Coordinates of C-alpha atoms in Angstrom, one line a residue:
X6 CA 12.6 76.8 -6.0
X7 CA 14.8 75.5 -8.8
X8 CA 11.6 74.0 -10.2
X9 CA 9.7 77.4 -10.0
X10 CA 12.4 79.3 -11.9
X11 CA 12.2 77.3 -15.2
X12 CA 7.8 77.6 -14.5
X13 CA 8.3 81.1 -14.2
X14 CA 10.6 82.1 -17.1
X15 CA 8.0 79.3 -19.7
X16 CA 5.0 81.7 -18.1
X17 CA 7.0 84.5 -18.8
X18 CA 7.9 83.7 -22.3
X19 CA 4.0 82.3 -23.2
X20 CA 2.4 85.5 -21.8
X21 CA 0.5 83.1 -19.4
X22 CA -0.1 82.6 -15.8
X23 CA -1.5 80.0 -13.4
X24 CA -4.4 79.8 -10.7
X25 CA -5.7 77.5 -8.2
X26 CA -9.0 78.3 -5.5
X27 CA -9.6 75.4 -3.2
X28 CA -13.4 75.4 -2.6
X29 CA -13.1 75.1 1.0
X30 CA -11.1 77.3 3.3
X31 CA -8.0 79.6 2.3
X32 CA -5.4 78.9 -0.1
X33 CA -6.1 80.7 -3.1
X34 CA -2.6 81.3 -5.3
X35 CA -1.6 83.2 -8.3
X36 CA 1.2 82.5 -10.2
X37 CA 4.0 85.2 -10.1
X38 CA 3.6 85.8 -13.8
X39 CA -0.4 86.2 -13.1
X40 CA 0.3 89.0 -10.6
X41 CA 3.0 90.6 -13.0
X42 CA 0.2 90.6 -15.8
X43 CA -2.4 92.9 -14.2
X44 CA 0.7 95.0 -12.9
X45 CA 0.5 93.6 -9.2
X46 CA 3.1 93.1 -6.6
X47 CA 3.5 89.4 -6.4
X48 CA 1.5 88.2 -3.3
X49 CA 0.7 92.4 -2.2
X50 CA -3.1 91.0 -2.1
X51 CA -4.6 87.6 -1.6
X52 CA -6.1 86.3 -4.6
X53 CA -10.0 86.7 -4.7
X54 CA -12.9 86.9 -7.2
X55 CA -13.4 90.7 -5.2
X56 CA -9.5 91.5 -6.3
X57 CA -9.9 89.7 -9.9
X58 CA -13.4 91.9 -10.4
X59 CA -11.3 95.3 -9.9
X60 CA -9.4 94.7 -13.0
X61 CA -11.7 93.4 -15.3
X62 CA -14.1 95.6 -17.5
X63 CA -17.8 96.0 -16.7
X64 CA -19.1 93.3 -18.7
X65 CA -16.7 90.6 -18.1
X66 CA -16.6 90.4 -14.5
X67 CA -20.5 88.8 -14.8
X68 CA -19.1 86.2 -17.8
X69 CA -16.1 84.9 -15.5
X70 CA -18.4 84.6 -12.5
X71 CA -20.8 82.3 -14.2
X72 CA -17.9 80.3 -15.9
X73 CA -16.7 79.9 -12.6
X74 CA -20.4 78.7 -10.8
X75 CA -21.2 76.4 -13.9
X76 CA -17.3 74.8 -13.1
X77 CA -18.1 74.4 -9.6
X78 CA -21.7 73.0 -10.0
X79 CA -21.2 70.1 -12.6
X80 CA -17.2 70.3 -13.8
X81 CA -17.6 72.3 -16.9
X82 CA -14.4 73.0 -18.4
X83 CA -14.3 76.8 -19.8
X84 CA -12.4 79.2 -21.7
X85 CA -12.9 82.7 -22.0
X86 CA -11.9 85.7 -23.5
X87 CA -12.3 88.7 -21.2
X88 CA -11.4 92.7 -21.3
X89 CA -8.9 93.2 -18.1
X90 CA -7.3 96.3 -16.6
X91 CA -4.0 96.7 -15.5
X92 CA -3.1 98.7 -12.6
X93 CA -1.9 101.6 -14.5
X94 CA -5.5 101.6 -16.4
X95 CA -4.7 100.2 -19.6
X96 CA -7.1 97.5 -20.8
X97 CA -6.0 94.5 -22.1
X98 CA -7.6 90.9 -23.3
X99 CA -6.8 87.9 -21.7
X100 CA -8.5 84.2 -22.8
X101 CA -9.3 82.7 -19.1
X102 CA -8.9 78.7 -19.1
X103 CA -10.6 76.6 -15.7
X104 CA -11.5 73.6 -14.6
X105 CA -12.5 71.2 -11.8
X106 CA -10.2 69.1 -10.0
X107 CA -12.1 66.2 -7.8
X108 CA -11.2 63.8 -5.1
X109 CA -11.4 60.2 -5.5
X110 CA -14.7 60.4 -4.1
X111 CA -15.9 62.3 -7.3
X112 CA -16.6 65.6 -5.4
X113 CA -15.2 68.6 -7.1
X114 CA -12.4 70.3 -4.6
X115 CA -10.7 72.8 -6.3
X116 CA -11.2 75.1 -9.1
X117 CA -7.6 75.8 -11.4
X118 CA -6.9 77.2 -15.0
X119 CA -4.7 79.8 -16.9
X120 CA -5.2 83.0 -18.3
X121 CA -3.1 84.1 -21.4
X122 CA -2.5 87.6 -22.4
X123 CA -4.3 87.7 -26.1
X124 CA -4.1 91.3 -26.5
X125 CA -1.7 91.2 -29.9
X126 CA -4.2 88.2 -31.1
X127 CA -7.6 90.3 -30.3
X128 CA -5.6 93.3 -32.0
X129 CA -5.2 91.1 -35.3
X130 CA -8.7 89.5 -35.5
X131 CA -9.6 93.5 -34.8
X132 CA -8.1 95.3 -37.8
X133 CA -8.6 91.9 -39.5
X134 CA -12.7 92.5 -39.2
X135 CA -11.6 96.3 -39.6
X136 CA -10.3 95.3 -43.3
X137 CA -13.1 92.8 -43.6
X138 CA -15.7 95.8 -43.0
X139 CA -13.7 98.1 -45.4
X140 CA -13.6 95.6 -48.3
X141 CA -17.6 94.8 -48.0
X142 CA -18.0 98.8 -48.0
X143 CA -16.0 99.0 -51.4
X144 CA -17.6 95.8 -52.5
X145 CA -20.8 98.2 -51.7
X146 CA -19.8 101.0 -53.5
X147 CA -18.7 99.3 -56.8
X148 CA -22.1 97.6 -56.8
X149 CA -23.7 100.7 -56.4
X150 CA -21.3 102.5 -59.1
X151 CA -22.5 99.2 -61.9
X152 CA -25.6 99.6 -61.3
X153 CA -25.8 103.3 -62.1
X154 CA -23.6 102.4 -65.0
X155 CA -26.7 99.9 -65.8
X156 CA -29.1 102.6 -65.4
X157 CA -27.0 104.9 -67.8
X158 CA -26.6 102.4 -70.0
X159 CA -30.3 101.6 -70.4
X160 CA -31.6 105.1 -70.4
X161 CA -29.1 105.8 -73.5
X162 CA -30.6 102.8 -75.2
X163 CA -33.9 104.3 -74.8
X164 CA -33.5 108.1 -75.7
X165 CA -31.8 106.8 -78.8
X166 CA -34.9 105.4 -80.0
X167 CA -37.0 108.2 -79.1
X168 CA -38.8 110.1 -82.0
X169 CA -38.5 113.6 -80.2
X170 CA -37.9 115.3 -77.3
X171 CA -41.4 114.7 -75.3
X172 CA -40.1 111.4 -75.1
X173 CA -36.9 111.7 -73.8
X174 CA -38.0 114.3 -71.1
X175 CA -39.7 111.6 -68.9
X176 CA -37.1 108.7 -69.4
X177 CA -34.3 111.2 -68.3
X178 CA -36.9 111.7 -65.0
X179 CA -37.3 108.8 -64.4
X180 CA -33.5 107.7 -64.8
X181 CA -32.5 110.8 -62.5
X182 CA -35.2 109.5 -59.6
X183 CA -33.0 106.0 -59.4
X184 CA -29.4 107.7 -59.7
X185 CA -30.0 111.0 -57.4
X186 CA -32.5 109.1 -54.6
X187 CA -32.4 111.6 -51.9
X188 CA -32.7 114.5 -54.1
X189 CA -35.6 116.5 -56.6
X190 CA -35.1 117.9 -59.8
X191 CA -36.1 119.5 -63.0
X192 CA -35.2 120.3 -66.3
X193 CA -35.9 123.3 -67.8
X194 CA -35.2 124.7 -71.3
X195 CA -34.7 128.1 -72.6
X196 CA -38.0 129.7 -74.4
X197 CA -36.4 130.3 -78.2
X198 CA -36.5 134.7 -78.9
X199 CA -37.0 135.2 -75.0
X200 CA -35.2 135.4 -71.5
X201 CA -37.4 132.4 -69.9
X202 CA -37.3 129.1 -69.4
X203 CA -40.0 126.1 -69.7
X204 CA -40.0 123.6 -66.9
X205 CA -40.7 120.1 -69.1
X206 CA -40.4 117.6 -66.5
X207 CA -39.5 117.3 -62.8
X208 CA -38.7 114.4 -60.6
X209 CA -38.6 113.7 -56.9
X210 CA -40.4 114.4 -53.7
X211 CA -40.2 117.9 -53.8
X212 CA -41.9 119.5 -57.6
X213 CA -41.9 122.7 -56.7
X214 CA -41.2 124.6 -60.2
X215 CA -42.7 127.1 -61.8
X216 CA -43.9 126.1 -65.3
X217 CA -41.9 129.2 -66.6
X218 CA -39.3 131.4 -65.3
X219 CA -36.9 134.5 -66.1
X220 CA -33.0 133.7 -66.1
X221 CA -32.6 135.8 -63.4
X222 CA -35.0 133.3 -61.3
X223 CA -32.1 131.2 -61.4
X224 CA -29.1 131.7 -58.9
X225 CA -26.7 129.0 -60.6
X226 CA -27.7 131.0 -64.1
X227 CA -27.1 134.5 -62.6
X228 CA -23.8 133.3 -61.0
X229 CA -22.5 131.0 -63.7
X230 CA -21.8 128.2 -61.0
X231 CA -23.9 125.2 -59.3
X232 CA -26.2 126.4 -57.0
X233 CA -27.3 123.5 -54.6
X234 CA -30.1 123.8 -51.9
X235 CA -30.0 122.0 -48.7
X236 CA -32.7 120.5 -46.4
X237 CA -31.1 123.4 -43.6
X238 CA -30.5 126.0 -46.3
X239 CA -33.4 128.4 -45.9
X240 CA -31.4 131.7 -46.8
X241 CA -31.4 132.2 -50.8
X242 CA -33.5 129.8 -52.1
X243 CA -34.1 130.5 -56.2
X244 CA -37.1 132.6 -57.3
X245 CA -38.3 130.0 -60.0
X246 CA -39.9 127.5 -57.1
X247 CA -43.3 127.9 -56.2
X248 CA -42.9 127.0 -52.7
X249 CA -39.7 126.6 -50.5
X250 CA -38.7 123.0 -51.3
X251 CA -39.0 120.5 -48.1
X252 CA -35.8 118.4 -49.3
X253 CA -32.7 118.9 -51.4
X254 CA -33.0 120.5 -54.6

């Protein structure tokens, strides 16, 4: 007992406890700190793979019980990190440690290991791949941002040696179609001496403008704000389309 206090308070300390399954008969045992870990009574229940597979999550029972055959068949040495549940429900990780102990004969007798509560470490390497997935999403985004700076950049070199505006109507198109992807559009111009406007050049999926239109076609023109159209908005759509447009506009 003097030699178990010291064990206990070093498995205490580490986060860690002990087991040991003889493959014959009875004798399992848990270390005290093993019970404590999944919130058990030290020695309420003999140890078993039944007991162990109530208070581990769905997928790990399967992992620990084929660690545990391929020890017992041939002496592989495993470790694993497994999802467990306390008795109060919480779930925790624990990195599982076994291996085969044999007689001088060379047959395997008994199966012993650790398990190590990892949660803290499985928390780090989690918001650590967390701040990993972040980075590669900004990484992502300022690509995304260059490249449209790219495409500005190159459509201004163009339209500044244009000779007149029939030849800046489809570059504009064409640079619109790369920055706005999910989206159709159009520009039209206002017909000099008149209240109508000349469609010159559309771009997208959807080219559903009329050729020539009133201002008062035009809900952003009428309202003096944006006017956007959805795929799901059906209710307003402007007069100056030819048909309802499938996509956004």
């Amino acid at each position: 007992k003097e030699r178990e206090t010291p064990l206990r308070d070093a498995q205490r300390l580490s986060q860690s406890g002990s087991w040991e399954r003889p493959i014959h008969g009875s004798g399992s045992h848990w270390s005290h700190e093993l019970y404590r870990m999944f919130g058990l009574p030290p020695g309420a229940e003999a140890p078993s793979l039944e007991m162990l597979d109530r208070h581990l999550a769905h997928e790990s029972g399967p992992r620990l019980r084929s660690a545990l055959l391929a020890c017992l068949r041939d002496g592989s040495a495993f470790t694993i990190d497994l999802e467990a549940i306390h008795s109060h429900g919480e779930k925790f990780w624990v990195s599982v440690h076994g291996e085969a102990v044999r007689d001088q004969s060379g047959t395997i007798t008994t199966l012993r290991g650790t398990v190590q509560d990892i949660t803290e470490r499985k928390s780090a390497e989690q918001n650590i791949a967390k701040l990993h997935q972040q980075m590669e999403e900004q990484v992502r985004t300022l690509e995304r941002h260059d490249e449209q700076m790219r495409t500005i950049a190159r459509m201004s070199d163009l339209l500044q040696a244009c000779h007149d505006r029939s030849e800046a109507f489809p570059i504009i198109a064409a640079t619109a179609q790369v920055l706005f992807r999910q989206a159709s559009g159009a520009i039209a111009l206002a017909i000099e001496g008149t209240h109508r406007l000349e469609t010159v050049v559309q771009w997208g999926a959807h080219p559903h403008m009329e050729s020539q239109f009133t201002l008062n076609d035009c809900w952003a023109l009428r309202t003096g704000r944006r006017y956007e159209m959805t795929a799901a908005d059906r209710g307003a759509p402007c007069r100056h389309f030819d048909a309802a447009p499938d996509g956004p506009y």
